[in-house]
Amino acid sequence: MVVNLEFIKAIVTAEEVLLLDPLRQEVLPFVDQLRQQLPHKSPFRMHGASPLDAQENEMHFSTGGQWLPVPDSEGLQNELPFEFQVLEIALEVVCTYLDTNVAELERDAYPVLDELARNVSTKNLEHVRSLKSNLTRLLARVQKVRDELEHLLDDNEDMADLYLTRKWIQNQQNEALLGAAASNGLITPAPYLPRLSSHRSVSLATSNFVVDDDDVEDLEMLLEAYFMQLDGTRNKILSVREYIDDTEDYVNIQLDNQRNELIQLQLTLTIASFAIAVETLIAGLFGMNIPCPLYEVHGVFNPFVGCVTAGCILLFLLVLGYARWKKLLGS
C-alpha cells in the first residue's frame, strides 16, 4: 500500500513501513506517533528456530485439517490491522497539520479584513491579496486529501485491496494447508477464513466460518471519520473565504458610495460653472467696443452687475433643483 498524503510518503506492507525522508520537519511527528503507538513487537519466529516451530508458535492444527485458534488477550480481535494503524496515524498527523494551518489562517485573516473594512489602503489590500493566495493553496491541499478519501469510500474493491494483513494470513494458511495435505497424502480445498486482526498469533478459525473478502466495514469507518474531519476543515476555509468575499463586497460598496459622491460633486460644480459661464458671456458681450445706450446712463453698472449675478444664481438653483427632481443628486 502506497501512502501519499501531503508530506507523508510511505510504502506500507503487512509487517513494516518504508518512509521517505523521515527526518523532514513535518514528518517527525508522524515518526514519533509510529514509535509511540506501534512499539516493536517480538517476532514469532525465534532466532535459530525452524520454520515448522515458527508455524507452531502461530497456530496449531489437527490431523483432520481444521484450524484451531490460539488463545490470545481480550480485545485483540477489535484491533485494526497493522497497515490500517499506520494509515490512521498518517491521516491523524495530516489532518492535525491542516487544522493547525487553518487555525493560523483564521487568526491572521479576521484582523486584516476588519482593518481593510475600516481603512481601504494599498497596504491593507496587499495583505488581503496575500491572504487569499494562502487560502487558495490551503483549500486545494485539503480538497486533494478529501477527494482521495472520497474516491476510496466510493470503491469497495479498492478498500478491499488495502487489507494486506488479511491477504498475508490467508496465504500463510493456504501454504500450511497444502503442506499438511501433502504430508497426509490428501488434497483438500483451502477453507474460507474469518476477518482477522493485525496480530499474526490471532486466529485461524475452523473452516465452518466464512470470510467475506468484500467486508470493508473497519476501513470504511476509519476513512469516514477522517473524511468528516477534513470536511469540517474545508468548511472552515470556505467560511474564511466567504468572510473575505463579504468584506470585499463591503469595500466595493464603500468605494461605490465615494464614487457617487464624487460624481454628485462634479455635477454640482458643472452646474455652477454653467451659471458662471452665462454671467461671463453677458460680461463679454458688454466688454466689446459696440455702441450701447447703457454706456451713457450714469450709475447703472452696479445695479446691472447685481441683476446679472442674481439671475445666474437663480439659474444655478433652477438647474440644481431640476437635477434633484430627476434624482441625479442625493437629497
Short mmCIF file of C-alpha atoms in Angstrom, two decimals:
data_model
loop_
_atom_site.label_atom_id
_atom_site.label_comp_id
_atom_site.label_asym_id
_atom_site.label_seq_id
_atom_site.Cartn_x
_atom_site.Cartn_y
_atom_site.Cartn_z
CA MET A 1 0.00 0.00 0.00
CA VAL A 2 1.40 3.38 -1.04
CA VAL A 3 0.57 6.33 1.23
CA ASN A 4 0.96 9.75 -0.39
CA LEU A 5 -0.69 12.31 1.88
CA GLU A 6 0.77 15.79 1.77
CA PHE A 7 4.32 15.46 3.16
CA ILE A 8 3.90 11.79 4.24
CA LYS A 9 5.09 9.45 1.52
CA ALA A 10 5.45 5.83 2.56
CA ILE A 11 5.09 2.24 1.44
CA VAL A 12 3.18 0.12 3.95
CA THR A 13 3.20 -3.66 3.99
CA ALA A 14 1.55 -6.06 6.39
CA GLU A 15 4.65 -6.01 8.59
CA GLU A 16 6.67 -2.83 8.02
CA VAL A 17 6.65 0.79 6.90
CA LEU A 18 9.12 2.28 4.41
CA LEU A 19 9.11 6.05 4.90
CA LEU A 20 10.55 8.63 2.52
CA ASP A 21 12.52 11.49 4.07
CA PRO A 22 11.78 10.63 7.73
CA LEU A 23 13.97 13.49 9.06
CA ARG A 24 11.87 16.18 7.44
CA GLN A 25 10.45 18.62 9.97
CA GLU A 26 6.82 17.94 9.05
CA VAL A 27 7.34 14.15 9.04
CA LEU A 28 8.90 13.93 12.51
CA PRO A 29 5.51 13.97 14.33
CA PHE A 30 4.43 11.03 12.18
CA VAL A 31 7.59 9.11 13.09
CA ASP A 32 7.08 9.87 16.79
CA GLN A 33 3.48 8.68 16.62
CA LEU A 34 4.58 5.45 14.97
CA ARG A 35 7.11 4.84 17.72
CA GLN A 36 4.60 5.56 20.47
CA GLN A 37 1.55 3.75 19.13
CA LEU A 38 3.29 0.88 17.33
CA PRO A 39 6.05 -0.33 19.66
CA HIS A 40 8.31 -3.05 18.34
CA LYS A 41 6.83 -6.49 18.97
CA SER A 42 8.95 -9.59 19.34
CA PRO A 43 8.71 -11.74 16.21
CA PHE A 44 7.06 -15.10 16.32
CA ARG A 45 9.96 -16.80 14.62
CA MET A 46 12.75 -17.07 17.16
CA HIS A 47 16.39 -16.92 16.22
CA GLY A 48 17.56 -20.43 15.28
CA ALA A 49 14.09 -21.92 15.21
CA SER A 50 12.89 -23.93 12.25
CA PRO A 51 10.02 -22.77 10.03
CA LEU A 52 7.85 -25.53 11.49
CA ASP A 53 8.48 -24.21 15.01
CA ALA A 54 7.55 -20.74 13.84
CA GLN A 55 4.30 -22.04 12.42
CA GLU A 56 3.57 -23.86 15.65
CA ASN A 57 4.06 -20.59 17.53
CA GLU A 58 1.38 -19.01 15.37
CA MET A 59 -1.12 -21.85 15.10
CA HIS A 60 -1.93 -25.43 15.95
CA PHE A 61 -3.68 -27.73 13.54
CA SER A 62 -5.14 -31.20 13.93
CA THR A 63 -4.87 -34.19 11.61
CA GLY A 64 -8.39 -33.50 10.45
CA GLY A 65 -7.25 -30.33 8.70
CA GLN A 66 -9.27 -27.95 10.90
CA TRP A 67 -7.66 -24.79 12.27
CA LEU A 68 -7.91 -24.10 15.97
CA PRO A 69 -7.48 -20.57 17.36
CA VAL A 70 -4.55 -19.82 19.61
CA PRO A 71 -5.51 -18.27 22.97
CA ASP A 72 -4.96 -14.54 22.92
CA SER A 73 -5.59 -11.47 25.05
CA GLU A 74 -9.05 -9.92 25.24
CA GLY A 75 -10.00 -7.25 22.75
CA LEU A 76 -7.38 -8.32 20.23
CA GLN A 77 -9.95 -9.06 17.58
CA ASN A 78 -11.14 -5.45 17.71
CA GLU A 79 -7.71 -4.01 16.97
CA LEU A 80 -7.11 -2.67 13.48
CA PRO A 81 -4.63 -4.42 11.20
CA PHE A 82 -1.10 -3.06 11.13
CA GLU A 83 -1.48 -1.27 7.80
CA PHE A 84 -4.65 0.49 8.96
CA GLN A 85 -2.98 1.58 12.18
CA VAL A 86 -0.25 3.20 10.09
CA LEU A 87 -2.85 4.75 7.79
CA GLU A 88 -4.80 6.08 10.77
CA ILE A 89 -1.68 7.69 12.25
CA ALA A 90 -0.83 9.24 8.87
CA LEU A 91 -4.35 10.65 8.48
CA GLU A 92 -4.31 11.95 12.04
CA VAL A 93 -0.98 13.74 11.54
CA VAL A 94 -2.05 15.22 8.19
CA CYS A 95 -5.45 16.35 9.49
CA THR A 96 -3.84 17.89 12.58
CA TYR A 97 -1.32 19.70 10.39
CA LEU A 98 -4.04 21.05 8.11
CA ASP A 99 -6.19 22.07 11.09
CA THR A 100 -3.24 23.97 12.54
CA ASN A 101 -2.71 25.81 9.26
CA VAL A 102 -6.40 26.67 9.06
CA ALA A 103 -6.36 27.96 12.64
CA GLU A 104 -3.38 30.19 11.82
CA LEU A 105 -5.16 31.38 8.69
CA GLU A 106 -8.26 32.30 10.70
CA ARG A 107 -6.18 34.04 13.34
CA ASP A 108 -4.45 36.17 10.70
CA ALA A 109 -7.41 36.72 8.41
CA TYR A 110 -10.05 38.35 10.58
CA PRO A 111 -7.91 41.25 11.92
CA VAL A 112 -6.62 42.03 8.41
CA LEU A 113 -10.13 42.01 6.95
CA ASP A 114 -11.50 44.18 9.76
CA GLU A 115 -8.68 46.67 9.21
CA LEU A 116 -9.43 46.74 5.49
CA ALA A 117 -13.10 47.44 6.22
CA ARG A 118 -12.08 50.41 8.38
CA ASN A 119 -9.37 51.77 6.12
CA VAL A 120 -9.08 50.95 2.42
CA SER A 121 -5.41 51.41 1.64
CA THR A 122 -2.81 49.87 -0.64
CA LYS A 123 -1.09 48.18 2.30
CA ASN A 124 -4.28 46.54 3.54
CA LEU A 125 -5.25 45.46 0.03
CA GLU A 126 -1.84 43.82 -0.38
CA HIS A 127 -2.32 41.92 2.89
CA VAL A 128 -5.71 40.66 1.73
CA ARG A 129 -4.28 39.61 -1.63
CA SER A 130 -1.58 37.56 0.12
CA LEU A 131 -4.21 36.11 2.44
CA LYS A 132 -6.37 34.98 -0.47
CA SER A 133 -3.38 33.31 -2.11
CA ASN A 134 -2.61 31.33 1.05
CA LEU A 135 -6.26 30.41 1.43
CA THR A 136 -6.49 29.13 -2.15
CA ARG A 137 -3.39 26.96 -1.74
CA LEU A 138 -4.58 25.58 1.60
CA LEU A 139 -8.04 24.84 0.22
CA ALA A 140 -6.50 22.95 -2.69
CA ARG A 141 -4.41 20.82 -0.31
CA VAL A 142 -7.38 19.97 1.90
CA GLN A 143 -9.56 19.28 -1.12
CA LYS A 144 -6.95 16.92 -2.58
CA VAL A 145 -6.80 14.74 0.56
CA ARG A 146 -10.58 14.85 0.91
CA ASP A 147 -11.08 13.76 -2.71
CA GLU A 148 -8.69 10.84 -2.23
CA LEU A 149 -10.67 9.60 0.77
CA GLU A 150 -13.94 10.11 -1.07
CA HIS A 151 -12.63 8.11 -4.02
CA LEU A 152 -11.70 5.23 -1.70
CA LEU A 153 -15.06 5.33 0.07
CA ASP A 154 -16.87 5.11 -3.26
CA ASP A 155 -14.98 1.99 -4.36
CA ASN A 156 -15.27 -1.10 -2.17
CA GLU A 157 -12.84 -3.04 -4.34
CA ASP A 158 -10.07 -0.53 -3.71
CA MET A 159 -10.75 -0.67 0.02
CA ALA A 160 -10.71 -4.48 -0.03
CA ASP A 161 -7.31 -4.41 -1.74
CA LEU A 162 -5.91 -2.49 1.23
CA TYR A 163 -6.46 -5.41 3.63
CA LEU A 164 -2.84 -6.57 3.47
CA THR A 165 -2.89 -8.47 6.77
CA ARG A 166 -5.92 -10.49 5.69
CA LYS A 167 -4.19 -11.48 2.46
CA TRP A 168 -0.96 -12.30 4.29
CA ILE A 169 -2.68 -14.62 6.77
CA GLN A 170 -4.72 -16.25 4.02
CA ASN A 171 -1.53 -17.02 2.10
CA GLN A 172 0.10 -18.43 5.24
CA GLN A 173 -2.90 -20.64 5.95
CA ASN A 174 -3.13 -21.85 2.37
CA GLU A 175 0.54 -22.80 2.40
CA ALA A 176 0.13 -24.60 5.72
CA LEU A 177 -2.96 -26.43 4.46
CA LEU A 178 -1.20 -27.54 1.31
CA GLY A 179 1.76 -28.72 3.37
CA ALA A 180 -0.48 -30.65 5.77
CA ALA A 181 -2.47 -32.17 2.91
CA ALA A 182 0.69 -33.20 1.11
CA SER A 183 2.09 -34.83 4.24
CA ASN A 184 -1.16 -36.78 4.72
CA GLY A 185 -1.48 -37.59 1.04
CA LEU A 186 -4.72 -35.62 0.81
CA ILE A 187 -5.73 -32.70 -1.37
CA THR A 188 -8.24 -30.52 0.42
CA PRO A 189 -9.57 -27.15 -0.69
CA ALA A 190 -8.44 -24.08 1.19
CA PRO A 191 -11.00 -23.03 3.78
CA TYR A 192 -12.65 -19.66 3.96
CA LEU A 193 -11.39 -17.51 6.78
CA PRO A 194 -12.99 -15.02 9.13
CA ARG A 195 -11.85 -11.41 9.40
CA LEU A 196 -8.53 -11.32 11.23
CA SER A 197 -6.72 -8.69 13.21
CA SER A 198 -3.19 -7.46 12.61
CA HIS A 199 -1.62 -9.84 15.14
CA ARG A 200 -0.13 -12.87 13.48
CA SER A 201 -0.83 -15.05 16.52
CA VAL A 202 -4.55 -14.48 16.22
CA SER A 203 -6.84 -16.77 14.76
CA LEU A 204 -7.20 -19.31 12.26
CA ALA A 205 -10.69 -20.44 12.97
CA THR A 206 -12.38 -23.54 11.70
CA SER A 207 -13.47 -23.97 8.13
CA ASN A 208 -17.07 -23.60 9.24
CA PHE A 209 -16.52 -19.82 9.37
CA VAL A 210 -16.72 -17.92 6.11
CA VAL A 211 -14.85 -14.70 5.41
CA ASP A 212 -16.24 -12.00 3.20
CA ASP A 213 -13.34 -10.51 1.27
CA ASP A 214 -15.57 -7.56 0.39
CA ASP A 215 -16.20 -6.74 4.06
CA VAL A 216 -14.54 -3.33 4.44
CA GLU A 217 -16.51 -2.01 7.39
CA ASP A 218 -13.45 -1.29 9.56
CA LEU A 219 -11.64 0.67 6.87
CA GLU A 220 -14.83 2.43 5.82
CA MET A 221 -15.47 3.65 9.37
CA LEU A 222 -11.86 4.81 9.66
CA LEU A 223 -11.94 6.73 6.39
CA GLU A 224 -15.36 8.23 7.09
CA ALA A 225 -14.16 9.62 10.42
CA TYR A 226 -11.24 11.47 8.84
CA PHE A 227 -13.33 12.39 5.81
CA MET A 228 -15.75 14.19 8.13
CA GLN A 229 -12.83 15.90 9.87
CA LEU A 230 -11.41 17.08 6.54
CA ASP A 231 -14.87 18.20 5.50
CA GLY A 232 -15.07 20.30 8.66
CA THR A 233 -11.63 21.78 7.92
CA ARG A 234 -12.76 22.57 4.39
CA ASN A 235 -15.89 24.27 5.74
CA LYS A 236 -13.71 26.46 7.97
CA ILE A 237 -11.68 27.56 4.95
CA LEU A 238 -14.86 28.24 2.99
CA SER A 239 -16.14 30.32 5.92
CA VAL A 240 -12.97 32.43 5.81
CA ARG A 241 -13.30 32.81 2.05
CA GLU A 242 -16.95 33.82 2.46
CA TYR A 243 -15.88 36.41 5.05
CA ILE A 244 -13.29 37.70 2.58
CA ASP A 245 -15.94 37.94 -0.13
CA ASP A 246 -18.29 39.77 2.23
CA THR A 247 -15.51 42.19 3.18
CA GLU A 248 -14.70 42.80 -0.48
CA ASP A 249 -18.38 43.46 -1.19
CA TYR A 250 -18.49 45.90 1.72
CA VAL A 251 -15.35 47.66 0.48
CA ASN A 252 -16.78 47.84 -3.03
CA ILE A 253 -19.97 49.37 -1.63
CA GLN A 254 -17.88 51.95 0.21
CA LEU A 255 -15.91 52.75 -2.94
CA ASP A 256 -19.10 52.98 -5.00
CA ASN A 257 -20.57 55.35 -2.44
CA GLN A 258 -17.49 57.56 -2.55
CA ARG A 259 -17.53 57.41 -6.33
CA ASN A 260 -21.18 58.50 -6.34
CA GLU A 261 -20.36 61.38 -4.00
CA LEU A 262 -17.58 62.50 -6.34
CA ILE A 263 -19.96 62.31 -9.32
CA GLN A 264 -22.54 64.40 -7.45
CA LEU A 265 -19.87 66.95 -6.55
CA GLN A 266 -18.73 67.05 -10.15
CA LEU A 267 -22.31 67.59 -11.34
CA THR A 268 -22.83 70.40 -8.82
CA LEU A 269 -19.62 72.11 -9.93
CA THR A 270 -20.66 71.69 -13.56
CA ILE A 271 -24.00 73.42 -12.87
CA ALA A 272 -22.19 76.23 -11.06
CA SER A 273 -19.74 76.55 -13.95
CA PHE A 274 -22.67 76.79 -16.36
CA ALA A 275 -24.23 79.62 -14.34
CA ILE A 276 -20.91 81.48 -14.11
CA ALA A 277 -20.36 80.94 -17.84
CA VAL A 278 -23.69 82.68 -18.56
CA GLU A 279 -22.64 85.67 -16.47
CA THR A 280 -19.23 85.67 -18.17
CA LEU A 281 -20.96 85.63 -21.56
CA ILE A 282 -23.02 88.71 -20.66
CA ALA A 283 -19.94 90.49 -19.33
CA GLY A 284 -18.05 89.61 -22.51
CA LEU A 285 -20.81 91.00 -24.69
CA PHE A 286 -20.74 94.33 -22.88
CA GLY A 287 -16.96 94.37 -22.98
CA MET A 288 -16.92 94.70 -26.77
CA ASN A 289 -16.47 98.10 -28.41
CA ILE A 290 -20.06 98.26 -29.63
CA PRO A 291 -22.10 101.43 -29.04
CA CYS A 292 -24.83 100.87 -26.41
CA PRO A 293 -27.25 103.35 -24.76
CA LEU A 294 -26.50 101.88 -21.35
CA TYR A 295 -22.99 103.27 -21.57
CA GLU A 296 -24.46 106.78 -21.31
CA VAL A 297 -26.57 106.05 -18.20
CA HIS A 298 -24.80 107.17 -15.02
CA GLY A 299 -24.69 104.70 -12.08
CA VAL A 300 -26.15 101.74 -13.98
CA PHE A 301 -23.08 99.50 -13.60
CA ASN A 302 -23.61 98.23 -10.05
CA PRO A 303 -27.35 97.51 -10.41
CA PHE A 304 -26.74 95.79 -13.73
CA VAL A 305 -23.98 93.56 -12.36
CA GLY A 306 -26.13 92.74 -9.33
CA CYS A 307 -29.09 91.79 -11.50
CA VAL A 308 -26.97 89.61 -13.78
CA THR A 309 -25.37 87.88 -10.79
CA ALA A 310 -28.76 87.30 -9.17
CA GLY A 311 -30.06 85.89 -12.46
CA CYS A 312 -27.11 83.49 -12.69
CA ILE A 313 -27.63 82.37 -9.09
CA LEU A 314 -31.30 81.81 -9.84
CA LEU A 315 -30.33 79.83 -12.95
CA PHE A 316 -27.95 77.72 -10.83
CA LEU A 317 -30.68 76.97 -8.29
CA LEU A 318 -33.17 76.08 -11.01
CA VAL A 319 -30.80 73.63 -12.71
CA LEU A 320 -29.78 72.21 -9.33
CA GLY A 321 -33.43 71.72 -8.38
CA TYR A 322 -34.09 70.01 -11.71
CA ALA A 323 -31.17 67.63 -11.08
CA ARG A 324 -32.53 66.77 -7.64
CA TRP A 325 -36.01 66.30 -9.08
CA LYS A 326 -34.57 63.83 -11.58
CA LYS A 327 -32.72 62.19 -8.66
CA LEU A 328 -29.37 62.90 -10.25
CA LEU A 329 -28.21 64.29 -6.91
CA GLY A 330 -28.74 62.90 -3.44
CA SER A 331 -31.25 64.58 -1.19
#
